[in-house]
Amino acid sequence: MAAAPPHYPGLTLGPLPVGRINARLGTNLVPGSVTVSKAAHAHIAIDHPLEYADIMAALPGLIANPAFIGQDPKHPHAFYLLDALQTAVGSFAMVAIGFSLSPGGTYQVKSAYGLKAYQFTSRVKAGRVVAL
């Protein structure tokens, strides 16, 4: 009999630090929790398998107390939170989160993965990542 396919449950990670984010980005985010949908969880596991375990273990802390914040001009409807984290592929962890609340009143993780030090430095030099 074939093994059952992996199950990637939806997760609630905790409250988004909207006060710090609003102060840094000049946004008006309202308080809300951050969730990872089943689809986003599967995306992280399948598309980023080498760092999956490290990233998933770090996500609650990364959401609660990120060291850096950034935005990609190609993705104006989302922002990302970052912190130092040694993974199989890099020295930083990044989680992308949508600006809009879901119908359930939560902020949705879009993706999460590791960054190499040079990728992080490049984003800082370009002004796309700043200390939070």
PDB file of C-alpha atoms in Angstrom:
ATOM      1  CA  MET A   1       0.000   0.000   0.000  1.00  0.00           C
ATOM      2  CA  ALA A   2       1.298   3.473  -0.878  1.00  0.00           C
ATOM      3  CA  ALA A   3       2.139   5.878   1.908  1.00  0.00           C
ATOM      4  CA  ALA A   4      -0.328   8.661   2.573  1.00  0.00           C
ATOM      5  CA  PRO A   5       0.727  12.039   1.208  1.00  0.00           C
ATOM      6  CA  PRO A   6       2.192  14.461   3.746  1.00  0.00           C
ATOM      7  CA  HIS A   7      -0.290  16.564   5.694  1.00  0.00           C
ATOM      8  CA  TYR A   8       0.453  20.268   6.101  1.00  0.00           C
ATOM      9  CA  PRO A   9      -2.011  21.741   8.594  1.00  0.00           C
ATOM     10  CA  GLY A  10      -2.941  25.372   8.859  1.00  0.00           C
ATOM     11  CA  LEU A  11      -1.228  27.068  11.802  1.00  0.00           C
ATOM     12  CA  THR A  12      -1.778  30.129  13.983  1.00  0.00           C
ATOM     13  CA  LEU A  13       1.542  31.764  14.860  1.00  0.00           C
ATOM     14  CA  GLY A  14       0.456  34.557  17.180  1.00  0.00           C
ATOM     15  CA  PRO A  15      -0.162  38.294  17.061  1.00  0.00           C
ATOM     16  CA  LEU A  16       1.559  40.498  14.511  1.00  0.00           C
ATOM     17  CA  PRO A  17       3.531  43.331  16.199  1.00  0.00           C
ATOM     18  CA  VAL A  18       1.494  45.970  14.352  1.00  0.00           C
ATOM     19  CA  GLY A  19       2.666  48.879  16.514  1.00  0.00           C
ATOM     20  CA  ARG A  20       6.304  48.370  15.533  1.00  0.00           C
ATOM     21  CA  ILE A  21       5.420  47.695  11.895  1.00  0.00           C
ATOM     22  CA  ASN A  22       3.147  50.728  11.587  1.00  0.00           C
ATOM     23  CA  ALA A  23       5.798  52.968  13.166  1.00  0.00           C
ATOM     24  CA  ARG A  24       8.483  51.759  10.749  1.00  0.00           C
ATOM     25  CA  LEU A  25       6.474  51.473   7.516  1.00  0.00           C
ATOM     26  CA  GLY A  26       3.946  54.246   8.116  1.00  0.00           C
ATOM     27  CA  THR A  27       1.082  51.791   7.678  1.00  0.00           C
ATOM     28  CA  ASN A  28      -2.191  51.494   9.582  1.00  0.00           C
ATOM     29  CA  LEU A  29      -2.340  47.759  10.205  1.00  0.00           C
ATOM     30  CA  VAL A  30      -4.942  46.726  12.766  1.00  0.00           C
ATOM     31  CA  PRO A  31      -4.186  44.144  15.449  1.00  0.00           C
ATOM     32  CA  GLY A  32      -4.475  40.561  14.276  1.00  0.00           C
ATOM     33  CA  SER A  33      -2.877  37.151  14.440  1.00  0.00           C
ATOM     34  CA  VAL A  34      -0.707  35.636  11.741  1.00  0.00           C
ATOM     35  CA  THR A  35      -1.712  32.318  10.219  1.00  0.00           C
ATOM     36  CA  VAL A  36      -0.175  29.865   7.783  1.00  0.00           C
ATOM     37  CA  SER A  37      -2.781  28.275   5.511  1.00  0.00           C
ATOM     38  CA  LYS A  38      -2.538  24.620   4.508  1.00  0.00           C
ATOM     39  CA  ALA A  39      -1.531  25.752   1.010  1.00  0.00           C
ATOM     40  CA  ALA A  40       1.185  28.126   2.273  1.00  0.00           C
ATOM     41  CA  HIS A  41       2.464  25.422   4.630  1.00  0.00           C
ATOM     42  CA  ALA A  42       2.691  22.962   1.735  1.00  0.00           C
ATOM     43  CA  HIS A  43       4.437  25.604  -0.415  1.00  0.00           C
ATOM     44  CA  ILE A  44       7.096  26.179   2.260  1.00  0.00           C
ATOM     45  CA  ALA A  45       7.633  22.430   2.726  1.00  0.00           C
ATOM     46  CA  ILE A  46       7.740  21.537  -0.961  1.00  0.00           C
ATOM     47  CA  ASP A  47       9.515  24.574  -2.431  1.00  0.00           C
ATOM     48  CA  HIS A  48      12.013  25.067   0.414  1.00  0.00           C
ATOM     49  CA  PRO A  49      12.689  21.546   1.745  1.00  0.00           C
ATOM     50  CA  LEU A  50      16.277  22.100   2.917  1.00  0.00           C
ATOM     51  CA  GLU A  51      15.340  24.825   5.379  1.00  0.00           C
ATOM     52  CA  TYR A  52      11.745  23.754   6.076  1.00  0.00           C
ATOM     53  CA  ALA A  53      12.272  22.370   9.601  1.00  0.00           C
ATOM     54  CA  ASP A  54      14.412  25.312  10.746  1.00  0.00           C
ATOM     55  CA  ILE A  55      12.069  27.912   9.265  1.00  0.00           C
ATOM     56  CA  MET A  56       8.882  26.355  10.654  1.00  0.00           C
ATOM     57  CA  ALA A  57      10.414  26.073  14.131  1.00  0.00           C
ATOM     58  CA  ALA A  58      11.508  29.732  14.007  1.00  0.00           C
ATOM     59  CA  LEU A  59       8.271  31.230  12.627  1.00  0.00           C
ATOM     60  CA  PRO A  60       6.482  31.995  15.940  1.00  0.00           C
ATOM     61  CA  GLY A  61       9.533  33.866  17.272  1.00  0.00           C
ATOM     62  CA  LEU A  62      10.144  35.578  13.954  1.00  0.00           C
ATOM     63  CA  ILE A  63       6.564  36.879  13.965  1.00  0.00           C
ATOM     64  CA  ALA A  64       6.663  37.933  17.637  1.00  0.00           C
ATOM     65  CA  ASN A  65      10.025  39.692  17.593  1.00  0.00           C
ATOM     66  CA  PRO A  66      11.491  40.308  14.126  1.00  0.00           C
ATOM     67  CA  ALA A  67      14.778  42.182  13.877  1.00  0.00           C
ATOM     68  CA  PHE A  68      14.226  43.513  10.348  1.00  0.00           C
ATOM     69  CA  ILE A  69      11.377  44.409   8.033  1.00  0.00           C
ATOM     70  CA  GLY A  70      11.265  44.871   4.287  1.00  0.00           C
ATOM     71  CA  GLN A  71       9.169  45.229   1.222  1.00  0.00           C
ATOM     72  CA  ASP A  72       9.743  44.144  -2.361  1.00  0.00           C
ATOM     73  CA  PRO A  73       8.529  46.672  -4.952  1.00  0.00           C
ATOM     74  CA  LYS A  74       7.396  43.722  -7.092  1.00  0.00           C
ATOM     75  CA  HIS A  75       5.023  42.650  -4.289  1.00  0.00           C
ATOM     76  CA  PRO A  76       3.323  45.826  -2.997  1.00  0.00           C
ATOM     77  CA  HIS A  77       0.565  43.904  -1.207  1.00  0.00           C
ATOM     78  CA  ALA A  78       2.964  42.171   1.179  1.00  0.00           C
ATOM     79  CA  PHE A  79       5.902  42.832   3.469  1.00  0.00           C
ATOM     80  CA  TYR A  80       8.500  40.580   5.003  1.00  0.00           C
ATOM     81  CA  LEU A  81       9.952  40.080   8.448  1.00  0.00           C
ATOM     82  CA  LEU A  82      13.495  38.826   8.897  1.00  0.00           C
ATOM     83  CA  ASP A  83      15.924  37.705  11.570  1.00  0.00           C
ATOM     84  CA  ALA A  84      19.245  35.932  11.812  1.00  0.00           C
ATOM     85  CA  LEU A  85      18.826  32.155  11.673  1.00  0.00           C
ATOM     86  CA  GLN A  86      21.315  29.593  10.474  1.00  0.00           C
ATOM     87  CA  THR A  87      19.577  27.236   8.043  1.00  0.00           C
ATOM     88  CA  ALA A  88      20.809  24.695   5.525  1.00  0.00           C
ATOM     89  CA  VAL A  89      20.820  27.377   2.822  1.00  0.00           C
ATOM     90  CA  GLY A  90      21.528  30.652   4.567  1.00  0.00           C
ATOM     91  CA  SER A  91      22.043  32.873   7.570  1.00  0.00           C
ATOM     92  CA  PHE A  92      18.682  34.638   7.727  1.00  0.00           C
ATOM     93  CA  ALA A  93      15.038  33.616   7.879  1.00  0.00           C
ATOM     94  CA  MET A  94      12.404  35.568   5.982  1.00  0.00           C
ATOM     95  CA  VAL A  95       8.617  35.347   6.147  1.00  0.00           C
ATOM     96  CA  ALA A  96       6.394  37.176   3.653  1.00  0.00           C
ATOM     97  CA  ILE A  97       3.011  38.333   4.983  1.00  0.00           C
ATOM     98  CA  GLY A  98       0.094  39.950   3.187  1.00  0.00           C
ATOM     99  CA  PHE A  99      -0.988  43.457   4.229  1.00  0.00           C
ATOM    100  CA  SER A 100      -4.710  42.625   4.057  1.00  0.00           C
ATOM    101  CA  LEU A 101      -6.666  40.785   6.705  1.00  0.00           C
ATOM    102  CA  SER A 102      -8.270  37.532   5.608  1.00  0.00           C
ATOM    103  CA  PRO A 103     -12.055  37.126   5.922  1.00  0.00           C
ATOM    104  CA  GLY A 104     -11.285  35.421   9.231  1.00  0.00           C
ATOM    105  CA  GLY A 105      -9.468  38.529  10.498  1.00  0.00           C
ATOM    106  CA  THR A 106      -5.905  37.211  10.296  1.00  0.00           C
ATOM    107  CA  TYR A 107      -2.764  38.135   8.400  1.00  0.00           C
ATOM    108  CA  GLN A 108      -1.663  35.366   6.027  1.00  0.00           C
ATOM    109  CA  VAL A 109       1.868  34.054   5.551  1.00  0.00           C
ATOM    110  CA  LYS A 110       2.589  33.942   1.815  1.00  0.00           C
ATOM    111  CA  SER A 111       5.978  32.209   2.014  1.00  0.00           C
ATOM    112  CA  ALA A 112       8.943  31.661   4.310  1.00  0.00           C
ATOM    113  CA  TYR A 113      12.492  30.634   3.494  1.00  0.00           C
ATOM    114  CA  GLY A 114      16.164  31.169   4.224  1.00  0.00           C
ATOM    115  CA  LEU A 115      18.376  33.864   2.751  1.00  0.00           C
ATOM    116  CA  LYS A 116      22.110  33.787   2.242  1.00  0.00           C
ATOM    117  CA  ALA A 117      24.057  36.618   3.900  1.00  0.00           C
ATOM    118  CA  TYR A 118      24.784  38.296   0.547  1.00  0.00           C
ATOM    119  CA  GLN A 119      21.061  38.266  -0.336  1.00  0.00           C
ATOM    120  CA  PHE A 120      20.236  39.930   2.965  1.00  0.00           C
ATOM    121  CA  THR A 121      23.036  42.499   2.549  1.00  0.00           C
ATOM    122  CA  SER A 122      21.916  43.273  -0.993  1.00  0.00           C
ATOM    123  CA  ARG A 123      18.386  44.028   0.230  1.00  0.00           C
ATOM    124  CA  VAL A 124      19.726  46.259   3.012  1.00  0.00           C
ATOM    125  CA  LYS A 125      21.938  48.199   0.566  1.00  0.00           C
ATOM    126  CA  ALA A 126      18.974  48.630  -1.796  1.00  0.00           C
ATOM    127  CA  GLY A 127      16.886  50.035   1.064  1.00  0.00           C
ATOM    128  CA  ARG A 128      14.432  47.145   0.875  1.00  0.00           C
ATOM    129  CA  VAL A 129      15.271  45.876   4.387  1.00  0.00           C
ATOM    130  CA  VAL A 130      15.604  48.041   7.499  1.00  0.00           C
ATOM    131  CA  ALA A 131      16.002  47.394  11.205  1.00  0.00           C
ATOM    132  CA  LEU A 132      12.746  47.053  13.065  1.00  0.00           C
TER     133      LEU A 132
END
